[in-house]
PDB file of C-alpha atoms in Angstrom:
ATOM      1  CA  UNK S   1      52.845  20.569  12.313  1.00  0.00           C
ATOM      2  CA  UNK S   2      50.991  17.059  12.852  1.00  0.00           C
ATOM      3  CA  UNK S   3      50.463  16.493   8.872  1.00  0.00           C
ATOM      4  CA  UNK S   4      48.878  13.444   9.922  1.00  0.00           C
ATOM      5  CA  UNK S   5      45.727  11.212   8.862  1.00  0.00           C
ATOM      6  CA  UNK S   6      44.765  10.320  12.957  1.00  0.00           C
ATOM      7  CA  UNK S   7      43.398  12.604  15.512  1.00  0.00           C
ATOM      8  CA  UNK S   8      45.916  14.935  16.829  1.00  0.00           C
ATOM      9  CA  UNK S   9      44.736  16.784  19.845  1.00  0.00           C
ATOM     10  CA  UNK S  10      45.543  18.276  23.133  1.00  0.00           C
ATOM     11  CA  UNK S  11      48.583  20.346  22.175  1.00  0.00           C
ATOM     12  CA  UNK S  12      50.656  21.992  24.880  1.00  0.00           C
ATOM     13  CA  UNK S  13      53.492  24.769  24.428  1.00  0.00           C
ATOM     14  CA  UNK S  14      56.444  26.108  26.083  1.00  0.00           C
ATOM     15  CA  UNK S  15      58.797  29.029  25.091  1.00  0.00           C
ATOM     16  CA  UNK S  16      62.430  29.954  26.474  1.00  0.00           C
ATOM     17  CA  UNK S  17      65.344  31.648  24.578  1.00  0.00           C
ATOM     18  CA  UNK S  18      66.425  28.477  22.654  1.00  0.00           C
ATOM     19  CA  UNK S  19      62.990  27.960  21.112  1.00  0.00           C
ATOM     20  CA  UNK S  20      59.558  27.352  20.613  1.00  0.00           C
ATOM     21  CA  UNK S  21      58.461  23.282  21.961  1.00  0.00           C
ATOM     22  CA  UNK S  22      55.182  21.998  21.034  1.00  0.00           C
ATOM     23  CA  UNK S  23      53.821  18.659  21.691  1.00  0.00           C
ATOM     24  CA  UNK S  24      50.696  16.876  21.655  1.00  0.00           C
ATOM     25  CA  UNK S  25      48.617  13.277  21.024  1.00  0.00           C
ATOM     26  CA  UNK S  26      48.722  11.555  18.142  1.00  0.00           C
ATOM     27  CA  UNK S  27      46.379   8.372  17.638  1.00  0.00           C
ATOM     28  CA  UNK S  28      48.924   5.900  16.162  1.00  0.00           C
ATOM     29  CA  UNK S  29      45.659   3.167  15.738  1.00  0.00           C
ATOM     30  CA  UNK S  30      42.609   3.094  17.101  1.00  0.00           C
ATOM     31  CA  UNK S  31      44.357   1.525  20.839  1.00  0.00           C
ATOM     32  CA  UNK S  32      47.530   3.610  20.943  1.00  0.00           C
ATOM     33  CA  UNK S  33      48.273   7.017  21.369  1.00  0.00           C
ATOM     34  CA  UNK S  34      51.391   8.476  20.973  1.00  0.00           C
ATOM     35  CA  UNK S  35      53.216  11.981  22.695  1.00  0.00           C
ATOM     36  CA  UNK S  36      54.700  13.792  19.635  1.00  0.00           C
ATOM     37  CA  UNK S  37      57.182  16.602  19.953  1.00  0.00           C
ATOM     38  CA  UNK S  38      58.645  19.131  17.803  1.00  0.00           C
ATOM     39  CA  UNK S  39      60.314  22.864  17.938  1.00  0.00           C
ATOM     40  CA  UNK S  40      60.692  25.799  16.262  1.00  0.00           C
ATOM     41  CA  UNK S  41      63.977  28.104  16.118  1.00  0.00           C
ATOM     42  CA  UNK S  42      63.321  30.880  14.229  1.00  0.00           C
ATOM     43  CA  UNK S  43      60.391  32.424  16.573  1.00  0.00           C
ATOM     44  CA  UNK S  44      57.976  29.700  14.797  1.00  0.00           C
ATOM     45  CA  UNK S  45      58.780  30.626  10.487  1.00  0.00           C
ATOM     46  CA  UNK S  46      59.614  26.719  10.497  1.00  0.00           C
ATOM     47  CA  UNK S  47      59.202  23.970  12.799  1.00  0.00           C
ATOM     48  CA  UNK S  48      61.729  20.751  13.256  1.00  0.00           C
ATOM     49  CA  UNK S  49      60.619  17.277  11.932  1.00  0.00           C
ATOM     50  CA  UNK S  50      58.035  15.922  14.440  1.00  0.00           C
ATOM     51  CA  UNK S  51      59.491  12.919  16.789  1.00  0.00           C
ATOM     52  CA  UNK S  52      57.729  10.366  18.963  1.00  0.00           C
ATOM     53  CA  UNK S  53      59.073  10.932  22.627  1.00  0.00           C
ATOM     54  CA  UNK S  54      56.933   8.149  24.131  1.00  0.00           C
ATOM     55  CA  UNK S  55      57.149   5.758  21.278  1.00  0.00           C
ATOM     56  CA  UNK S  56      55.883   1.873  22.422  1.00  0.00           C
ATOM     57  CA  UNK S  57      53.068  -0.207  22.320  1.00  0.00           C
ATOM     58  CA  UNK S  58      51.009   1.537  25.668  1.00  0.00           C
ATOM     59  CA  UNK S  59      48.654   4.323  25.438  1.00  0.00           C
ATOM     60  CA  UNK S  60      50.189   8.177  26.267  1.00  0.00           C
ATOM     61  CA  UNK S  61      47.734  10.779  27.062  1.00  0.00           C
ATOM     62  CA  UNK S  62      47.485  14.231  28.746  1.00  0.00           C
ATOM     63  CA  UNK S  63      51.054  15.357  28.274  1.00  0.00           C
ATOM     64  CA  UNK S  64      52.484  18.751  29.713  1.00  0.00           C
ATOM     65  CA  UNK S  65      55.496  20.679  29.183  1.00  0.00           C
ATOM     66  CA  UNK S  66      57.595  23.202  30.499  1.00  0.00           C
ATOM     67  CA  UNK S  67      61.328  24.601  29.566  1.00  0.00           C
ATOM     68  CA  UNK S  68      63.981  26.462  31.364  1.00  0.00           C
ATOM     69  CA  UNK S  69      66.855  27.391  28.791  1.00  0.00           C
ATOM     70  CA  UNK S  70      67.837  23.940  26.998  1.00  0.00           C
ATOM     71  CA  UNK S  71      65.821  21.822  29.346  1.00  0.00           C
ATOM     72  CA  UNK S  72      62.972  20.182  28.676  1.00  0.00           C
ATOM     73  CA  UNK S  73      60.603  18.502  30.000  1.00  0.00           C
ATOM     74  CA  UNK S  74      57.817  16.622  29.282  1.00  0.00           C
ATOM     75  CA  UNK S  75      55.190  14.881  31.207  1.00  0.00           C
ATOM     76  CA  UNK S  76      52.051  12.320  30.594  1.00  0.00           C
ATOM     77  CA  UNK S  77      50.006   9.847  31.340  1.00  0.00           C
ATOM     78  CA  UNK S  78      50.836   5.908  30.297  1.00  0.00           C
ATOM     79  CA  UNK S  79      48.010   3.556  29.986  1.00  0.00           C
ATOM     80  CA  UNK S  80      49.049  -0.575  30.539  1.00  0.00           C
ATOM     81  CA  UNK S  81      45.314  -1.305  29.505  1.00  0.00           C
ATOM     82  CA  UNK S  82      44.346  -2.117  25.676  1.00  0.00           C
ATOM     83  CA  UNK S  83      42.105   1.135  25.755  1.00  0.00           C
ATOM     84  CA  UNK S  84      42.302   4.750  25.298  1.00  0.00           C
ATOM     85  CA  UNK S  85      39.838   5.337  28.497  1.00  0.00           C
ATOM     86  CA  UNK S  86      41.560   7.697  30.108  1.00  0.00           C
ATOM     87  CA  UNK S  87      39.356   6.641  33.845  1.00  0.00           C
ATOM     88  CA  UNK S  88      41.926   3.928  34.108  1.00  0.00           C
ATOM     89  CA  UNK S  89      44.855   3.108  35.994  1.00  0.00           C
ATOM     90  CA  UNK S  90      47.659   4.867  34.377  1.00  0.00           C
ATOM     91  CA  UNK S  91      51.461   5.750  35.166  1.00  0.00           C
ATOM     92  CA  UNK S  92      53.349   8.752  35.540  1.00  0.00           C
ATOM     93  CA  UNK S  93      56.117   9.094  32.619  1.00  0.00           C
ATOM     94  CA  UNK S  94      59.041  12.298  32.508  1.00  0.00           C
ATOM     95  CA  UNK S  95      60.991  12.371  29.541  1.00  0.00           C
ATOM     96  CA  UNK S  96      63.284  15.139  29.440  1.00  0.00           C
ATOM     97  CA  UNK S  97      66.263  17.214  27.198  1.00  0.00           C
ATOM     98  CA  UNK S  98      69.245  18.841  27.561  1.00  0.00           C
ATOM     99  CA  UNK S  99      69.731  20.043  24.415  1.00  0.00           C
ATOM    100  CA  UNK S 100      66.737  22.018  23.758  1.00  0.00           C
ATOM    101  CA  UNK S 101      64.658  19.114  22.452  1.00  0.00           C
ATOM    102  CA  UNK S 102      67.559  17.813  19.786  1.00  0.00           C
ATOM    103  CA  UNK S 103      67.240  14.499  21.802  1.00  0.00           C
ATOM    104  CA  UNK S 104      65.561  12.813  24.855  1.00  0.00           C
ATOM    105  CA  UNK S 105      66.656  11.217  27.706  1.00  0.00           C
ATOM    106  CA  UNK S 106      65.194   7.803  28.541  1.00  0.00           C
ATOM    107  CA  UNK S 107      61.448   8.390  29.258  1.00  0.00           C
ATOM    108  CA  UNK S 108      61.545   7.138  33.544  1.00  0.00           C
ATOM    109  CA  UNK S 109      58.455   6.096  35.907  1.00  0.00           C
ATOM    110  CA  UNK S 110      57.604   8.754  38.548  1.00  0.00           C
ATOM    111  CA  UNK S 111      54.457   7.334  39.929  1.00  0.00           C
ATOM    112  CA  UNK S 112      52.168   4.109  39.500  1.00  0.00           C
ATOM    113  CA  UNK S 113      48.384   3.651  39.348  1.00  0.00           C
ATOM    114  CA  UNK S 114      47.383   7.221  39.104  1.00  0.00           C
ATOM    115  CA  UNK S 115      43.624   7.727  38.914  1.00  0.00           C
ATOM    116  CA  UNK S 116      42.221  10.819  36.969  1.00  0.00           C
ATOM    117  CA  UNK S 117      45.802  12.234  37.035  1.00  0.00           C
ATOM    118  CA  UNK S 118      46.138  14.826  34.626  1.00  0.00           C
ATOM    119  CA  UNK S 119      50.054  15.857  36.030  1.00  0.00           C
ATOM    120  CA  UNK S 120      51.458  19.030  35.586  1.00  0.00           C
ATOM    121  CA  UNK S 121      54.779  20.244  35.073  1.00  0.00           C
ATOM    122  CA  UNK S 122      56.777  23.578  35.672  1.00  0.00           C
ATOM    123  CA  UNK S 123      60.299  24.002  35.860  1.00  0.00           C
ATOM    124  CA  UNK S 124      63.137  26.714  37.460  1.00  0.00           C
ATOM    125  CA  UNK S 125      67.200  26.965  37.301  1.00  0.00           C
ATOM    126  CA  UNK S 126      67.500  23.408  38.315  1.00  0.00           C
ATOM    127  CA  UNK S 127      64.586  22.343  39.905  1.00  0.00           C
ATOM    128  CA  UNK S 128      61.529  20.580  38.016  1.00  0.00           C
ATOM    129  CA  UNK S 129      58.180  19.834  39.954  1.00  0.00           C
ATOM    130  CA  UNK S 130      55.066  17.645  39.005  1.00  0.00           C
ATOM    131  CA  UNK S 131      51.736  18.154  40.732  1.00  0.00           C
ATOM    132  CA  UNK S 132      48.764  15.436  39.630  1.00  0.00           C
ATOM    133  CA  UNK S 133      45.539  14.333  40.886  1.00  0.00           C
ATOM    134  CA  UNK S 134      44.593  10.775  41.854  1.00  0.00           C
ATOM    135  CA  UNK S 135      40.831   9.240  42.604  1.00  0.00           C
ATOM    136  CA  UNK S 136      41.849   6.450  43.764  1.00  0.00           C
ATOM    137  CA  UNK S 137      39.972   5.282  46.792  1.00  0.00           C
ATOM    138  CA  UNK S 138      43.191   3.973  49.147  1.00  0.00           C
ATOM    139  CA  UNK S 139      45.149   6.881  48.000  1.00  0.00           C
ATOM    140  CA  UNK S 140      43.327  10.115  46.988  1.00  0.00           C
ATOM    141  CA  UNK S 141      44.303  13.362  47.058  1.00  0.00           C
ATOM    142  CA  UNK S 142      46.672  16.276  45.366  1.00  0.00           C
ATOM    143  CA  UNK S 143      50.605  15.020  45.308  1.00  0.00           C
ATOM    144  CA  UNK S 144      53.614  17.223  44.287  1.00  0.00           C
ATOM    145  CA  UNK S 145      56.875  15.432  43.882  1.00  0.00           C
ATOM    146  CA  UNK S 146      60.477  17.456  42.909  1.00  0.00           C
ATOM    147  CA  UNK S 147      63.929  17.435  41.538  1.00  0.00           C
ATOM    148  CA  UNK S 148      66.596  19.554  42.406  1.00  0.00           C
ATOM    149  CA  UNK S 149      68.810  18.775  40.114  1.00  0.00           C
ATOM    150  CA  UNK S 150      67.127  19.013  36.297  1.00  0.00           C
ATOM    151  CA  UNK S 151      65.272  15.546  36.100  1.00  0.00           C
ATOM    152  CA  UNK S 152      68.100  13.201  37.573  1.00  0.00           C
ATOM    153  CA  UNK S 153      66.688  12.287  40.948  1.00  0.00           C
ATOM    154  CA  UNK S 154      63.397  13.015  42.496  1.00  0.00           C
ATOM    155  CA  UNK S 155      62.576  13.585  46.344  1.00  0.00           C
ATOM    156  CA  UNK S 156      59.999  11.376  47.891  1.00  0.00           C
ATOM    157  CA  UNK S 157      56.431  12.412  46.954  1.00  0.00           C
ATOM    158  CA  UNK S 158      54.165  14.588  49.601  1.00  0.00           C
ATOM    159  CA  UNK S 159      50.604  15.382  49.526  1.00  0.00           C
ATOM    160  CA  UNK S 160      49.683  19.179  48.949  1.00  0.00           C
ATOM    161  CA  UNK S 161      45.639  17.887  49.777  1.00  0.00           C
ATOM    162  CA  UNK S 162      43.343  15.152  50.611  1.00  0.00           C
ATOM    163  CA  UNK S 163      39.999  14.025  51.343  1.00  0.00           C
ATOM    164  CA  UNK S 164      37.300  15.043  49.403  1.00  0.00           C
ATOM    165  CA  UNK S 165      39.503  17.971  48.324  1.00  0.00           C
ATOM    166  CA  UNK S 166      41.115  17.463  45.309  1.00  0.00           C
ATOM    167  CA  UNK S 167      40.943  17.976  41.524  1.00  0.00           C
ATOM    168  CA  UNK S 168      42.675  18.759  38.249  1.00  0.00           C
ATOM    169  CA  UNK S 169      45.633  21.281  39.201  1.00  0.00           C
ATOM    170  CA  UNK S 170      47.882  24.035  37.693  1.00  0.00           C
ATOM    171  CA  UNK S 171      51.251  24.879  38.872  1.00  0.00           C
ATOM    172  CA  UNK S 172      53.680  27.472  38.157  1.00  0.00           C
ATOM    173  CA  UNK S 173      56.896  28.782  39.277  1.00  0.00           C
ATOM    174  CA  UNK S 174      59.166  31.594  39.291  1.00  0.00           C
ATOM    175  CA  UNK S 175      62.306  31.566  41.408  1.00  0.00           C
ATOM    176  CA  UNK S 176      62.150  29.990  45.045  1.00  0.00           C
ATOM    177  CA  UNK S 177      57.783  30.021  44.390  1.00  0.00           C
ATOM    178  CA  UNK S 178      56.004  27.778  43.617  1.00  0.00           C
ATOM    179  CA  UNK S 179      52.452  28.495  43.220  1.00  0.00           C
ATOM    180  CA  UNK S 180      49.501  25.694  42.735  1.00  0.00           C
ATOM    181  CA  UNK S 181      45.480  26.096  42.139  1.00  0.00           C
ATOM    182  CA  UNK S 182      42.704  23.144  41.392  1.00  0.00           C
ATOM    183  CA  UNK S 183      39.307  22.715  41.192  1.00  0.00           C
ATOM    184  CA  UNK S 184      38.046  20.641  44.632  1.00  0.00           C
ATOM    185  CA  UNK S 185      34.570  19.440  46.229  1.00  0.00           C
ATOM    186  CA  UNK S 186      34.574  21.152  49.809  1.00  0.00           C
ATOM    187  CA  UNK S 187      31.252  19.543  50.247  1.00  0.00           C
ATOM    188  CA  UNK S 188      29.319  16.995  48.682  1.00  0.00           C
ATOM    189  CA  UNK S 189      27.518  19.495  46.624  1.00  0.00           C
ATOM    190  CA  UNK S 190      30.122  22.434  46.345  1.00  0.00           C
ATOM    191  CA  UNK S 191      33.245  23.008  44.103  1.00  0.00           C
ATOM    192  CA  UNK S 192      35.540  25.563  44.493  1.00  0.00           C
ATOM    193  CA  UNK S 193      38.482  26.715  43.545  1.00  0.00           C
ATOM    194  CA  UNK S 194      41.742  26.518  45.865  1.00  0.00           C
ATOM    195  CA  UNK S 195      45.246  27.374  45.754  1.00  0.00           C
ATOM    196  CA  UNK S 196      48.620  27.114  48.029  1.00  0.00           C
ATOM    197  CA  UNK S 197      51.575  28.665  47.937  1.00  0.00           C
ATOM    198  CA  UNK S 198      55.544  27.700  48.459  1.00  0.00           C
ATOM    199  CA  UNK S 199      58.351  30.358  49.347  1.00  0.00           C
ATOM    200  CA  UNK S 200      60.761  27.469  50.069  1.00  0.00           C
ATOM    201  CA  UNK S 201      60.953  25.587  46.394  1.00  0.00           C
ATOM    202  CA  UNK S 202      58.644  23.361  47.429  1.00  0.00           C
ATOM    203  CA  UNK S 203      59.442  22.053  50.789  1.00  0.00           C
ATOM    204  CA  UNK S 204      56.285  23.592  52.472  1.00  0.00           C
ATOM    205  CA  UNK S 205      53.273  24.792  51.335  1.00  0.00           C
ATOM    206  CA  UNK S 206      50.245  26.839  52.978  1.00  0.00           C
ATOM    207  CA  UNK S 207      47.028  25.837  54.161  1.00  0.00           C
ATOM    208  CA  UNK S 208      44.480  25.989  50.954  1.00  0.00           C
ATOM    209  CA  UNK S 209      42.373  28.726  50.444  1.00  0.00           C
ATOM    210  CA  UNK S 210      39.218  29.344  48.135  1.00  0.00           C
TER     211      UNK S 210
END
């Protein structure tokens, strides 16, 4: 599916009705990395001509994706340093398609100066919701931010944890649930594994638990 001469990693994949949607990294040169994108529609015989959804001059990294019927979305990190180390300050990009991937919306900012993000992305009926990570020291913790109607606007971001409690996340949803685990430090010298829970689509979560 990549055909190409660069290092192609990381690949992610979603499935609906409409389709299979792949996409992964692509190192354009040896300072740019690119989110590519493609789909299948014959339950994965052939596969559509690759595109580049991100597509300029920063570094993309870490992408997600999830799809609900023709929606798609896709999620990643965007570096405004000249470097491919992913430790640095990076932004929060959403791309996203109503068409089942035949064309993208213009890619939008959700959130700046993420440490360590890694986001994640799931998606329901109309609502799409992004959970990431961020080390940085004035702002750390575990952050969920949502949209209730398919991409177009997004409610103001809240903090699932904090502290010394955070770490790279999954999410998933089904319905009204939304359901979210990570990896945290509940000590110094102790990881574990925690998760909350939503019955409201998002609004209000429970306290962690191991």
């Amino acid at each position: 599916m990549s055909n190409s001469t660069e290092f192609s990693e990381r690949p992610q994949i979603a499935v609906s009705t409409n389709g299979i949607f792949i996409v992964w990294t692509d190192t354009i040169n040896p300072n740019n990395k690119e989110i590519i994108f493609t789909k299948s529609e014959d339950n994965g015989r052939t596969f559509s001509k690759a595109i580049n959804i991100s597509n300029n001059s920063k570094n993309s990294f870490n992408q997600e994706i999830s799809v609900f019927n023709e929606n798609v979305y896709v999620v990643w990190q965007e570096s405004d340093e000249n470097s491919i180390d992913e430790s640095n300050d990076s932004n929060i990009i959403l791309t996203r398609s109503i068409d089942s991937g035949n064309t993208f919306k213009n890619s939008i900012l959700l959130v700046n100066k993420a440490i360590d993000a890694f986001p994640k992305i799931d998606s329901y009926g109309n609502n799409v919701y992004i959970v990431w990570n961020n080390e940085n020291k004035n702002n750390s913790g575990l952050f969920l931010v949502k949209s209730s109607d398919k991409g177009n606007n997004f409610d103001a971001v809240i903090k699932i944890n904090g502290d010394n409690n955070f770490g790279e996340s999954q999410i998933s949803v089904n319905k009204n649930e939304v359901l979210i685990s990570w990896g945290g430090l509940l000590t110094k010298n102790i990881d574990n594994i925690y998760y909350v829970k939503s019955n409201d689509n998002g609004n209000t979560f429970t306290d962690s638990n191991t």
